[in-house]
Short mmCIF file of C-alpha atoms in Angstrom, two decimals:
data_model
loop_
_atom_site.label_atom_id
_atom_site.label_comp_id
_atom_site.label_asym_id
_atom_site.label_seq_id
_atom_site.Cartn_x
_atom_site.Cartn_y
_atom_site.Cartn_z
CA TYR T 23 8.73 -30.81 5.47
CA LEU T 24 10.61 -27.89 4.52
CA ASN T 25 14.44 -27.43 5.42
CA GLU T 26 16.60 -23.85 4.28
CA THR T 27 20.42 -24.51 3.61
CA PRO T 28 22.02 -21.49 3.54
CA GLY T 29 24.32 -20.63 0.59
CA ALA T 30 24.75 -19.23 -2.89
CA THR T 31 22.22 -22.16 -4.14
CA GLU T 32 19.24 -23.18 -2.00
CA LEU T 33 19.14 -26.87 -1.33
CA LYS T 34 15.85 -28.12 -0.22
CA ASP T 35 14.83 -31.52 1.44
CA TRP T 36 10.99 -32.69 2.01
CA GLU T 37 9.81 -35.98 3.77
CA ASP T 38 6.97 -38.12 2.28
CA PHE T 39 5.67 -40.34 4.45
CA GLY T 40 9.87 -41.66 5.12
CA HIS T 41 10.70 -40.96 1.41
CA LYS T 42 13.66 -37.85 1.38
CA ARG T 43 13.12 -35.55 -1.54
CA THR T 44 15.48 -33.15 -2.69
CA VAL T 45 15.41 -29.89 -4.95
CA HIS T 46 18.61 -27.79 -6.03
CA GLY T 47 17.90 -24.52 -7.02
CA TRP T 48 19.99 -22.14 -8.80
CA GLY T 49 20.84 -18.36 -9.23
CA ALA T 50 22.78 -15.82 -11.71
CA ALA T 51 23.16 -12.18 -11.77
CA VAL T 52 24.40 -9.43 -13.62
CA THR T 53 25.32 -5.74 -12.63
CA GLY T 54 26.95 -2.66 -13.12
CA ASN T 55 27.62 1.28 -13.41
CA PHE T 56 28.06 3.74 -15.94
CA ASN T 57 30.10 6.95 -14.95
CA ILE T 58 28.32 9.55 -17.09
CA SER T 59 30.85 11.67 -15.35
CA GLN T 60 32.05 12.49 -11.61
CA ARG T 61 28.93 13.19 -10.15
CA PHE T 62 26.45 11.89 -12.22
CA PHE T 63 26.32 7.32 -12.66
CA ILE T 64 23.72 4.84 -13.62
CA THR T 65 23.62 1.33 -11.58
CA TYR T 66 21.70 -1.41 -13.01
CA GLN T 67 20.91 -5.39 -12.08
CA ILE T 68 19.59 -8.25 -14.11
CA ALA T 69 19.07 -11.81 -11.19
CA GLY T 70 17.38 -14.76 -11.86
CA GLY T 71 17.10 -18.24 -10.58
CA ALA T 72 15.36 -21.04 -8.73
CA GLY T 73 14.78 -21.70 -5.56
CA VAL T 74 16.23 -18.67 -4.21
CA SER T 75 13.66 -15.79 -3.39
CA ASN T 76 14.77 -15.47 -0.08
CA TYR T 77 17.71 -13.24 -1.63
CA PHE T 78 14.57 -10.87 -3.13
CA LYS T 79 13.13 -7.90 -1.48
CA ASP T 80 9.29 -8.69 0.26
CA LEU T 81 9.85 -12.59 -0.73
CA GLY T 82 12.09 -13.01 2.24
CA GLY T 83 10.85 -15.67 4.75
CA LYS T 84 7.26 -16.50 3.05
CA GLY T 85 8.40 -20.02 1.74
CA MET T 86 8.49 -19.22 -2.41
CA ASP T 87 11.86 -21.02 -2.75
CA THR T 88 10.15 -24.48 -3.48
CA TYR T 89 5.90 -25.93 -3.65
CA VAL T 90 4.77 -29.32 -3.79
CA VAL T 91 3.88 -30.55 -7.26
CA ASP T 92 2.07 -33.75 -6.07
CA ALA T 93 2.99 -36.63 -3.57
CA MET T 94 6.37 -37.39 -5.29
CA THR T 95 7.33 -33.85 -6.90
CA LEU T 96 8.90 -30.92 -4.86
CA LYS T 97 9.83 -27.89 -7.55
CA ALA T 98 11.84 -24.90 -6.96
CA HIS T 99 10.02 -21.52 -7.86
CA ARG T 100 11.23 -19.65 -10.79
CA ILE T 101 12.03 -16.05 -10.47
CA ALA T 102 13.63 -13.06 -12.66
CA SER T 103 14.06 -9.37 -11.41
CA TYR T 104 15.47 -6.01 -12.61
CA LEU T 105 16.95 -2.57 -10.96
CA LEU T 106 18.10 0.51 -12.89
CA GLY T 107 18.92 3.43 -11.09
CA ALA T 108 20.40 7.00 -11.49
CA GLN T 109 22.59 8.91 -8.95
CA TYR T 110 23.90 12.62 -9.40
CA GLN T 111 25.80 14.16 -6.28
CA PHE T 112 25.14 17.68 -6.71
CA SER T 113 27.67 18.80 -4.46
CA ASN T 114 30.39 16.97 -1.87
CA SER T 115 27.33 17.42 0.91
CA PHE T 116 23.97 17.10 -1.40
CA VAL T 117 23.11 13.38 -3.35
CA ALA T 118 19.68 12.75 -5.16
CA SER T 119 18.86 9.18 -6.91
CA ILE T 120 16.17 7.76 -8.69
CA ASN T 121 15.38 3.43 -8.64
CA LEU T 122 12.83 1.70 -10.80
CA GLY T 123 12.45 -2.11 -9.68
CA GLY T 124 10.87 -4.90 -9.81
CA TYR T 125 10.40 -9.14 -10.29
CA ASN T 126 8.63 -11.45 -11.31
CA ILE T 127 7.78 -15.02 -9.86
CA ASP T 128 6.73 -18.03 -11.80
CA LYS T 129 3.06 -18.45 -10.11
CA THR T 130 1.72 -21.82 -8.92
CA SER T 131 -2.33 -22.92 -8.05
CA ASP T 132 -1.65 -22.40 -4.01
CA GLN T 133 0.20 -19.01 -4.10
CA GLN T 134 -0.94 -16.69 -1.62
CA TYR T 135 1.74 -14.39 -1.84
CA VAL T 136 3.31 -11.55 -3.86
CA THR T 137 3.82 -13.02 -7.42
CA ALA T 138 4.85 -9.47 -8.74
CA ALA T 139 6.17 -6.21 -8.25
CA ASN T 140 7.72 -2.98 -10.09
CA TYR T 141 9.01 0.30 -7.49
CA ILE T 142 10.28 3.59 -8.53
CA GLY T 143 12.09 5.43 -5.91
CA LEU T 144 13.26 8.73 -5.16
CA ASN T 145 15.91 9.26 -2.76
CA VAL T 146 18.00 12.02 -1.53
CA PHE T 147 20.64 12.15 1.42
CA TYR T 148 22.41 15.42 2.97
CA ASN T 149 25.21 15.68 4.90
CA ILE T 150 24.99 18.73 7.24
CA ASN T 151 28.72 17.98 8.53
CA LYS T 152 30.99 14.79 9.17
CA PHE T 153 28.98 13.66 11.86
CA PHE T 154 25.15 14.64 11.36
CA SER T 155 23.54 13.55 7.93
CA VAL T 156 19.42 13.16 7.15
CA GLY T 157 17.52 11.93 4.14
CA ALA T 158 14.48 11.19 2.77
CA GLU T 159 13.03 8.28 0.70
CA VAL T 160 9.56 8.45 -1.36
CA ILE T 161 9.20 5.11 -2.67
CA ASN T 162 5.60 4.01 -5.01
CA GLY T 163 4.92 0.76 -6.18
CA MET T 164 2.35 -1.94 -7.43
CA ARG T 165 2.63 -5.72 -6.32
CA TRP T 166 0.56 -8.58 -7.42
CA SER T 167 -0.41 -11.73 -5.89
CA ALA T 168 -2.30 -15.20 -7.42
CA TYR T 169 -5.71 -13.20 -6.28
CA ASP T 170 -5.32 -10.13 -5.65
CA LYS T 171 -3.08 -6.59 -6.83
CA GLY T 172 -2.49 -3.12 -4.60
CA PHE T 173 0.19 -0.23 -4.17
CA ALA T 174 3.13 -0.58 -1.90
CA ASN T 175 4.24 3.08 -1.34
CA ARG T 176 5.72 4.70 1.15
CA ALA T 177 7.58 7.81 2.62
CA THR T 178 10.57 7.66 4.94
CA LEU T 179 12.73 10.22 7.20
CA ASN T 180 15.63 9.48 8.36
CA ALA T 181 18.96 11.14 10.68
CA LYS T 182 21.93 9.68 10.98
CA TYR T 183 24.71 10.44 13.48
CA VAL T 184 28.64 8.62 13.55
CA PHE T 185 29.56 9.06 17.22
#
């Protein structure tokens, strides 16, 4: 039985024939921006930890925080991720960005979900006026599981109206 307690670090409880087992996780991240000019900046993030996969893209809710090693041992999965992005503001109304990102989670023999992924994305946003804006996003990615690999591609169009 796995029980998640939300918070900065994950606390895991597991009961095996009445014996309670607990695993504590940890997480750390470094993020920042480099302002190249008034209109151009670069952003970055490096993050990692153990037992914190619910905080990472594609992994939330999949039970990847912990795994059972044997009848007496519960362990927290280790994970590492990266993000690097650049954004340019062409005008007060038009912005474009490109982002690279991915993660890697340690592998166990029973994993059936994604264990690694790399993405590249391109976004454009245009403010038509102070009430209405539109945007588009294209993402190309590759995901790996313990048994297979595949593409994760999508294109999204959006519109926003402020009442």
